[in-house]
Each structure stands twice: as C-alpha cells, then as structure tokens.
C-alpha cells in the first residue's frame, strides 16, 4: 500500500517542491569492494585465476594431443588414411607427445603376439609381393590336382 501511495503522490510531491528533496544515489562500488577485498587482493586474485586458466588450457591441449597420438597410432596399425586434424592437435602441443604408459604396454604386447604368428612375420618382410604369393599358391594347388588325377592308385 505504501508503494502505491508513494507512486501516486511521489511525482506530484516532486513537482510541488521542485525536486529539492531528491534522493542521492548510492556510490557504485568497485568490483574489488563488491567482493569484499582490497584492490591489491583483487589484482592478485585475478592473476591467480588467469594462471589457473592457462594451466587448465595447457593440460587440455596436452590431453587432446595424446588422444590424437593414439588415433594416429591406430591409423598406422590398421593402415587407414591419416588425419590432418590429428597432426594439427599434436603440433599445437608444442612438445613431444607420448602414448600413455598403459597403452604403450598393450601395443608392445600386441606387437610381440604378431611377431610370433606366421602372418605377423609376413607383414614384417619389406619386399613381399602378396599377389605373387597367391598366384604361386594357386598354381601349386592346380599342379597337385592334376597330378592326383593322373595317379592310378587313387
């Protein structure tokens, strides 16, 4: 109710008095005072926030580069096309990006298993023409079939 009375009579009262009794606006507080700190404490606080943000950003870029390294390794392993985005992320890290230790152990185990298998040995040989090997295998099978057809015992 007081609000309505002030609203209705307030404007008319200002007109009569000529605005002599105007309320003085409160002085705006600086950002430091609003947070209950001195100016020096506020500057120090802002610097600390900036340093923490830079550190978080650096860690984030490092993690992104590690993930890109993992993707690059998997692309190399499965002979997939390379990605420019991954190379860019690795380059943004600035320093050498290594695989996480757990992943490096898993990769080493996979490589050992591949080296023990026959196909793993074939992929390690540099100058092997797989098409030529397939052709030789097919011709030998055909020769065996022909020799078995000629055999009288069978």
mmCIF file of C-alpha atoms in Angstrom, residues 29-38 41-42 45-46 49:
data_model
loop_
_atom_site.group_PDB
_atom_site.id
_atom_site.type_symbol
_atom_site.label_atom_id
_atom_site.label_comp_id
_atom_site.label_asym_id
_atom_site.label_seq_id
_atom_site.Cartn_x
_atom_site.Cartn_y
_atom_site.Cartn_z
ATOM 1 C CA UNK A 29 31.339 0.111 -5.500
ATOM 2 C CA UNK A 30 34.291 -1.134 -7.442
ATOM 3 C CA UNK A 31 34.430 -4.813 -8.307
ATOM 4 C CA UNK A 32 37.003 -5.444 -5.586
ATOM 5 C CA UNK A 33 34.879 -3.780 -2.905
ATOM 6 C CA UNK A 34 31.837 -5.707 -4.073
ATOM 7 C CA UNK A 35 33.702 -8.946 -3.385
ATOM 8 C CA UNK A 36 34.963 -7.725 -0.019
ATOM 9 C CA UNK A 37 38.635 -7.358 -0.973
ATOM 10 C CA UNK A 38 41.110 -4.577 -1.242
ATOM 11 C CA UNK A 41 43.994 -8.520 -3.134
ATOM 12 C CA UNK A 42 41.636 -8.316 -6.091
ATOM 13 C CA UNK A 45 43.155 -12.882 -7.202
ATOM 14 C CA UNK A 46 42.673 -12.024 -10.893
ATOM 15 C CA UNK A 49 42.647 -17.014 -11.852
#
